[in-house]
Every structure is written in C-alpha cells, then in structure tokens.
Amino acid sequence: TGHQEFNESFRTIPSVNLSSNGSGFNDSGIGFRGNDATHTSYTFNGILLNNPETGKVSSSMLSGMTDWAGQIQVVSGQAANLQSQTSYGGLVNVLSLLPHEKAGTDLSVVYGNAGFLKTSGTVHSGLSKKGLASSFQISRTSGDGLAQNTAFEQYGFFLNVQKEFNQFHTLVLNLNGVIQQHDRNFSDSIGAYNRYGTKYNQNWGYLSEKLLSVSTNYSRSPLISLTHYWHPRIKTHIITQIFAQLDRSAQLALNEKPINLQGVSIPRDEAGQLLFDQVINWNKGQSGGGIFYLPLPDERGKYINSEYMGTSVLSAINSETRLGLRTIITRNINKQTDFSGSINLEDYRANHFGAINNLLGADGYTSYTDVNRPEGFQVENLFQSKFLTKYNSADKVGYYYQSGIQTGGLSMRLNYETKRLRWYLAGSASMQNILRTDYFNYLTADPDRKTESTLLPGGHAQTGINFKFWKYHSVHLNLNYGSYQPLFTTLFPSGNNWKNQEATNEQDFDAELGYTIFSRKLKVEASVYRSQITNRSMVRYSNLNSGDSFGLINGLAELHQGVELKVSYKITRNFQLNVNGSLGDWKYAKDAQATIYDVNKEITSKNELWLKDLRVANAPQLSLFAEAEYRWAHNFYVRLNYYRAEQIYTPF
C-alpha cells in the first residue's frame, strides 16, 4: 500500500467508488457497483467490523488493518461467506499476518510527501518444539496531511500467539489496537474550494497566535479474539471464536448556533481561517464584528456560555463495546461435497453524549438540555484535547443516549466440485433486537425514555455454478436474493426515540454472468451483472424552509447494472501489463416522495421527487485502471499505473 490509505489500495478493482470524506487521515470510504460505503462489509480474521448503528468502520481500525494484513480478499456483491450480517454491496476480508516458523525481525520505513512517515517493527519468535509461535508488531504513522492543518499521528500494535496442543486442538490469541488523532472530518463546499483553493480547510484558525483546530478526531480501537481449532474427526473441523471490541472516539466541532441565529458568522481572515480572538471578545461581552446580542455577566461578574449564548468548542463522544461468539462446523461429506454451517451471537452497547472541549474565553458553561434538570446544571469537567485522552471523564452535555443491538444468526454453505464443475448453495438468517434509551430528552419516570424492543429478521439465499469448458476457459453464473435490516440511524433519525415506522428491510436481487480465460501468459475475466434494490431509506438534514428539521425518503428503488473487465498479460518473463475497467448504469428505478418534519416531528410538507432514471450520486459510472510492471528480481520491481474515473453525479 505504501503511502495509500487502506481503502485506496482497492482502486484497481472494477466498479469501485472511492470517497475521501474531507481529507482526514483514513476517513475514506469505498463502495462497489454503485453502492455507498455503508453497504461494504469488512471482516478481520472472521470478525465483522462494521458498526451496527452506522454501517461503517472506524478510521482507526481501517488504518490498523494496513499494518496487520497478511492477505486481503475482495468480493464485489454478496459474498458466499459464513457471516449472517454481511451486506450485498461487497466484502473486504482481511486475514492477519501469521507467525513465521523461524525466528526473525522485520523492519519497515515508508516516507511520503506532506511529511508522511510510517515506521514499523515485527518480531517473530519462531515455532518452538512445544508447538508455540508468536508475532508482535508495533508501528507509528504520522504526517501533515494533504489539506491545510490535517495532521495526524497514530500508534498501532499487533500480537498473535498460536499454541498447537496436539493434532486435534490449536488455540490462537489475537490482540490488536490503534490509538490515533487526526484533524478534520468535514468536507468543504465547492464554493469554498473555488475561493481559497483545493487544500482549504475551514475548521481551524489562530488563538493568541497559536493554531487551533475545531474538527480534531480522537479514537482508540482495541480488538481481542481467542480462536479454538478442533479436529474431532478426520472429515470434521470445528472453529470457535470469542471476541471483544472496545471502541472509543471523540469528534470536535464548533457551536455556531447562538450567533447564527443573529445572522452573524464566525469572522475569518483573508485566507479563510477562523478569528478566535474575536470570538473570545464576544464571549466576554465585548462588541465588534456585527453581533448585537452579547453575553451579560452573572451576579458574580462571570461570563457563562450555554447552548443559547456564547460560542464553545463541543465534542461528540462515542463509547462502544461489542462482545461476540462464532462457531463454524465444516464436514467433508465425500470427495466432491462438503458442508459448512455457522452460528453467531453478538451484543453491542454504546453510550453517545456531548461534552465541552474549549470555552473560548468564557468563565464557565451551563447546560439546559437535560429535561430532568430544567434549572440547568454547571459543567465542571471538560473533554481534554490530548493524544491519550480519557473519554468518559467529561460531563455530559447536549445529548446523552444509549443504543443496544443484539444479533443472532445462522449461515450455511454447500459446495460440490468435480474436475469441470463447481456448484454452491449458500444462505443465512439473522435476527436483530434494537433498543434506544434517551437520558436527556425524557423524564426519568417517562415510559418513552426507553423504546420497546424492535425485532428485525433478515437473511439471504444464493447459488452459483462454474463450468470449465476445457483447460483455459470457464463460465460462471451467480444468483442472490437478500432481505437486509435497516440501520439504527435510519430507524431513529431525529435525535430522540421517535421511530421511522416506514423503514423496512432493503430487498436486493443480484445476477452475475462471467467468462474467464486463464493461461500461463493471459488472464481475462469479463462479467456482466444486474442488481435490483427496493425499499432503500434515506435521511437528510438539509432544510428547505425555516422550521424544517429533517427529511425522510422511504421506498427508494434502484437498478445497478454494468460490465466489468480484468485483463492481465505477461509480455515477457519480466514484463506484465494489467488493465481493469468497468462501465456502470446505476440509476433510480422509480420516483419517490420525501416527507419533511419539524422539530416536533410534525409533517411540514411532502415533496414529490422525480428520480426515475436519475444517476446514483458520488459513484463513477466509468472507470479505468492500467498498470505496467517490470521485475528484475522477485523483490525489485518498477510499476507505473494510470487511473481514471468519469461520469460522477451530484446528489439529487
């Protein structure tokens, strides 16, 4: 991967749409065949990493996998894997590096532009006579970022310990973790880029001649797993895995609402940077810059900020805990047939709350957002902006709720293979139980403070066949139908326990037909696919009129179809040419209706959306990747590549 982020390394795959999401370190997302990043599944050593609330993977975990990966497998569309919750958009399956049989050390240094520097060291103990082997890795990554003030720093660690007790039992312990911080999580408008340049970042400025960022992200993502491999019989293999993931993160943001209500914005200099010294003057009751409702001192002569007065730097804190269990049983029925089945159970709980990070010159902060304390409460403990921060030490301000998602699932796969024919049948069934408890928007005695259990069934079934005409030619056909549960953020879009009753399971039907030529010099893979998606939901917070809070679109229908081509040709023993391309036709299949709500969840309007045949946004319908590689020896080579993406459309 070199200087690339984890997702950027998949740019070579046809029908990939990559987004950088504001140029923050490892904030990129990737989608396959016109689907957005929330429909891409990531697994690490069999553990599904996607957050069950948002569908995404944390930036710290993505950056860690760049260091830990021993092998990466990528599948466009629904993969025939033994996971009950993977999405139909695509699968990125990462297998960690393994201990070496011989003791040794690997050292790596990668240097890039914009101050990029990655250093890592891996120590292998070697395989002992008692069947014990281990690997330990530690790494550091830092850089200035490509855009203004988007510096980052990250430390990662990896431990793999394997113990083979006998021919029947083996235990593997994996411990992975990342600690990081990086500036900026928000993209700017095209107007801002046109005015200040493409490296512009609106979320920073100078405070008393010292640089201050108001969009820094802090995160910590440890993951521990214990896997037991058991061969009770020659033809039977059982894998049992338990894991725990303890993600902690915080995202800074500037509270501009009190002055925006006066029609005033935070002042900026000629380069577009924030003038925090002027904000401090406002927070101390000093005039200037067009603001006319200035804070007044309290009876002690102190200037106190709140949600409705003064400007502060806020922090959104997430404290997430996942515990899981997986068991996979594989049985070789005969020489041509084998069967695999799995069961998975997972418990996810997360606390989400706001905190105060910087008062910007004010003497204190009083919050009025907890309905159980209508007189307001004074904030004493601020969120500390430091690399090794404490996420749960700050006072809760603005909002505070807990989400709980319990998941159980079954999956199976039947494989049949002869010299010329491969056939499989796979499927899964899962059940989700979703709860939301809101501690600020409801009184303690209010029964609506905690939602009733929302049970959501889901599953998919698929089959595929691959027939080899002769040694170098084969054709394959894959079919898939799935029903996929809506995300937590789609069910509860309004910041409280109000539920989107019309959000139902997304339905997807996929068909793929492909032809492959495989020889010593030439490899050609051509495929055509068609995906019909119905019942997709969308939430938007762009207000059309004053008083609007958010909009919902339920029942979206999309049609994703296209062709893909991958060609590899070995011109000489040392020179190889690779060309990958795709042409997609990804569009909305019918019109839809948007329902607009105000802050009281009352419908303010219903807008007809004439979407039929409009293109899906932020996904290049035409892409091309070409690469020439020349090797002098196994470990010495030169690569030149070219990438182009076209026909990218804006959102409706």
Coordinates of N, CA, C and O in Angstrom, one line a residue, residues 420-481:
R420 N -14.6 -30.4 -13.8 CA -15.1 -29.4 -14.7 C -16.2 -28.6 -14.1 O -16.6 -27.5 -14.7
L421 N -16.8 -29.0 -13.0 CA -18.0 -28.3 -12.5 C -17.8 -27.9 -11.0 O -17.3 -28.7 -10.2
R422 N -18.1 -26.7 -10.7 CA -18.2 -26.2 -9.3 C -19.6 -25.6 -9.1 O -20.0 -24.8 -9.8
W423 N -20.2 -26.1 -8.0 CA -21.6 -25.5 -7.6 C -21.7 -25.3 -6.1 O -21.1 -26.1 -5.4
Y424 N -22.3 -24.2 -5.8 CA -22.5 -24.0 -4.3 C -23.9 -23.5 -4.1 O -24.6 -22.9 -4.9
L425 N -24.4 -23.7 -2.9 CA -25.7 -23.2 -2.4 C -25.4 -22.6 -1.0 O -24.8 -23.3 -0.1
A426 N -25.7 -21.3 -0.8 CA -25.4 -20.7 0.5 C -26.6 -19.8 0.9 O -27.4 -19.4 0.1
G427 N -26.7 -19.6 2.2 CA -27.7 -18.7 2.8 C -27.5 -18.4 4.2 O -26.6 -19.0 4.9
S428 N -28.3 -17.5 4.7 CA -28.2 -17.1 6.1 C -29.5 -16.6 6.6 O -30.4 -16.2 5.8
A429 N -29.7 -16.6 7.9 CA -30.9 -16.0 8.6 C -30.4 -15.3 9.8 O -29.5 -15.8 10.5
S430 N -30.9 -14.1 10.1 CA -30.4 -13.4 11.3 C -31.6 -12.7 11.9 O -32.6 -12.4 11.3
M431 N -31.4 -12.3 13.2 CA -32.4 -11.5 13.9 C -31.7 -10.5 14.7 O -30.7 -10.7 15.4
Q432 N -32.2 -9.3 14.6 CA -31.7 -8.1 15.4 C -32.7 -7.6 16.4 O -33.9 -7.5 16.1
N433 N -32.3 -7.3 17.6 CA -33.1 -6.7 18.6 C -32.5 -5.3 18.9 O -31.3 -5.2 19.3
I434 N -33.2 -4.3 18.7 CA -32.7 -2.9 18.8 C -33.4 -2.1 19.9 O -34.7 -2.1 19.9
L435 N -32.7 -1.5 20.8 CA -33.2 -0.6 21.8 C -32.5 0.7 21.8 O -31.3 0.8 21.5
R436 N -33.2 1.7 22.2 CA -32.6 3.1 22.4 C -33.1 3.7 23.7 O -34.4 3.7 23.9
T437 N -32.2 4.1 24.5 CA -32.6 4.8 25.8 C -32.0 6.2 25.8 O -30.8 6.4 25.6
D438 N -32.9 7.2 26.0 CA -32.5 8.6 25.9 C -32.6 9.2 27.3 O -33.7 9.2 28.0
Y439 N -31.5 9.7 27.9 CA -31.5 10.2 29.2 C -31.7 11.7 29.4 O -31.9 12.1 30.5
F440 N -31.7 12.4 28.3 CA -31.8 13.9 28.3 C -33.1 14.4 27.8 O -33.6 15.4 28.3
N441 N -33.7 13.7 26.8 CA -35.0 14.2 26.2 C -36.2 13.7 26.9 O -37.3 14.2 26.5
Y442 N -36.1 12.8 27.9 CA -37.3 12.3 28.6 C -37.1 12.3 30.1 O -36.0 12.1 30.5
L443 N -38.2 12.5 30.8 CA -38.1 12.5 32.3 C -37.8 11.0 32.7 O -38.1 10.1 32.0
T444 N -37.2 11.0 33.9 CA -36.8 9.7 34.4 C -38.0 8.7 34.5 O -37.9 7.5 34.3
A445 N -39.2 9.2 34.9 CA -40.3 8.3 35.0 C -41.1 8.1 33.7 O -42.1 7.4 33.7
D446 N -40.7 8.7 32.6 CA -41.4 8.6 31.4 C -41.1 7.3 30.8 O -40.0 6.9 30.5
P447 N -42.2 6.5 30.5 CA -42.0 5.2 29.9 C -41.4 5.2 28.5 O -40.9 4.2 28.0
D448 N -41.5 6.4 27.8 CA -41.0 6.5 26.5 C -39.5 6.8 26.5 O -38.8 6.9 25.4
R449 N -38.9 6.8 27.7 CA -37.5 7.1 27.8 C -36.7 5.9 27.2 O -35.6 6.1 26.6
K450 N -37.2 4.7 27.3 CA -36.6 3.5 26.7 C -37.6 2.9 25.7 O -38.8 2.7 26.0
T451 N -37.1 2.7 24.4 CA -38.0 2.2 23.4 C -38.3 0.7 23.7 O -37.6 0.0 24.4
E452 N -39.4 0.3 23.1 CA -39.7 -1.1 23.1 C -38.8 -1.9 22.2 O -38.2 -1.3 21.2
S453 N -38.6 -3.1 22.4 CA -37.7 -3.9 21.6 C -38.2 -3.9 20.1 O -39.4 -4.1 19.9
T454 N -37.3 -3.7 19.2 CA -37.6 -3.8 17.8 C -36.9 -5.0 17.2 O -35.7 -5.0 17.1
L455 N -37.7 -6.0 16.9 CA -37.1 -7.2 16.3 C -37.1 -7.2 14.8 O -38.2 -6.9 14.2
L456 N -36.0 -7.3 14.2 CA -35.9 -7.2 12.7 C -35.2 -8.5 12.2 O -34.0 -8.7 12.4
P457 N -36.0 -9.3 11.5 CA -35.4 -10.5 10.8 C -34.8 -10.2 9.5 O -35.2 -9.2 8.9
G458 N -33.9 -10.9 9.1 CA -33.2 -10.7 7.8 C -32.5 -12.0 7.3 O -32.5 -13.0 8.0
G459 N -32.1 -12.0 6.1 CA -31.4 -13.1 5.6 C -31.2 -13.0 4.1 O -31.6 -12.1 3.4
H460 N -30.5 -14.0 3.6 CA -30.3 -14.1 2.1 C -30.1 -15.5 1.7 O -29.7 -16.4 2.5
A461 N -30.3 -15.8 0.4 CA -30.0 -17.1 -0.2 C -29.3 -16.9 -1.6 O -29.7 -15.9 -2.3
Q462 N -28.4 -17.7 -1.9 CA -27.6 -17.5 -3.1 C -27.1 -18.9 -3.6 O -27.0 -19.8 -2.9
T463 N -26.9 -18.9 -4.9 CA -26.3 -20.1 -5.5 C -25.5 -19.7 -6.7 O -25.6 -18.5 -7.2
G464 N -24.5 -20.5 -7.1 CA -23.6 -20.2 -8.2 C -23.1 -21.5 -8.8 O -23.0 -22.5 -8.1
I465 N -22.7 -21.4 -10.1 CA -22.2 -22.5 -10.8 C -21.0 -22.0 -11.7 O -21.1 -20.9 -12.2
N466 N -20.0 -22.8 -11.7 CA -18.8 -22.5 -12.6 C -18.5 -23.8 -13.4 O -18.3 -24.8 -12.8
F467 N -18.6 -23.6 -14.7 CA -18.4 -24.7 -15.6 C -17.1 -24.5 -16.5 O -17.0 -23.4 -17.1
K468 N -16.2 -25.4 -16.5 CA -15.0 -25.3 -17.2 C -15.1 -26.1 -18.6 O -15.3 -27.3 -18.6
F469 N -15.1 -25.3 -19.7 CA -15.3 -25.9 -21.0 C -14.1 -26.8 -21.3 O -14.2 -28.0 -21.7
W470 N -12.9 -26.2 -21.2 CA -11.7 -27.0 -21.3 C -10.6 -26.3 -20.4 O -10.9 -25.5 -19.6
K471 N -9.4 -26.6 -20.5 CA -8.3 -26.3 -19.6 C -8.3 -24.8 -19.2 O -8.2 -24.4 -18.1
Y472 N -8.5 -23.9 -20.3 CA -8.2 -22.5 -20.0 C -9.5 -21.6 -20.1 O -9.4 -20.4 -19.9
H473 N -10.7 -22.2 -20.3 CA -11.9 -21.5 -20.5 C -13.0 -21.9 -19.5 O -13.2 -23.2 -19.4
S474 N -13.7 -21.0 -18.9 CA -14.8 -21.3 -18.0 C -15.8 -20.2 -18.0 O -15.5 -19.1 -18.3
V475 N -17.0 -20.5 -17.5 CA -18.1 -19.6 -17.4 C -18.7 -19.8 -16.0 O -18.8 -20.9 -15.5
H476 N -19.2 -18.7 -15.4 CA -19.9 -18.8 -14.1 C -21.2 -18.0 -14.1 O -21.3 -17.0 -14.8
L477 N -22.1 -18.4 -13.2 CA -23.3 -17.7 -13.0 C -23.6 -17.7 -11.5 O -23.6 -18.7 -10.9
N478 N -23.9 -16.5 -11.0 CA -24.2 -16.3 -9.6 C -25.6 -15.6 -9.4 O -25.9 -14.7 -10.2
L479 N -26.4 -16.1 -8.5 CA -27.7 -15.5 -8.2 C -27.8 -15.3 -6.7 O -27.4 -16.2 -5.9
N480 N -28.4 -14.2 -6.3 CA -28.5 -13.9 -4.9 C -29.8 -13.1 -4.7 O -30.2 -12.2 -5.4
Y481 N -30.5 -13.4 -3.6 CA -31.7 -12.6 -3.1 C -31.5 -12.4 -1.6 O -31.2 -13.4 -0.9

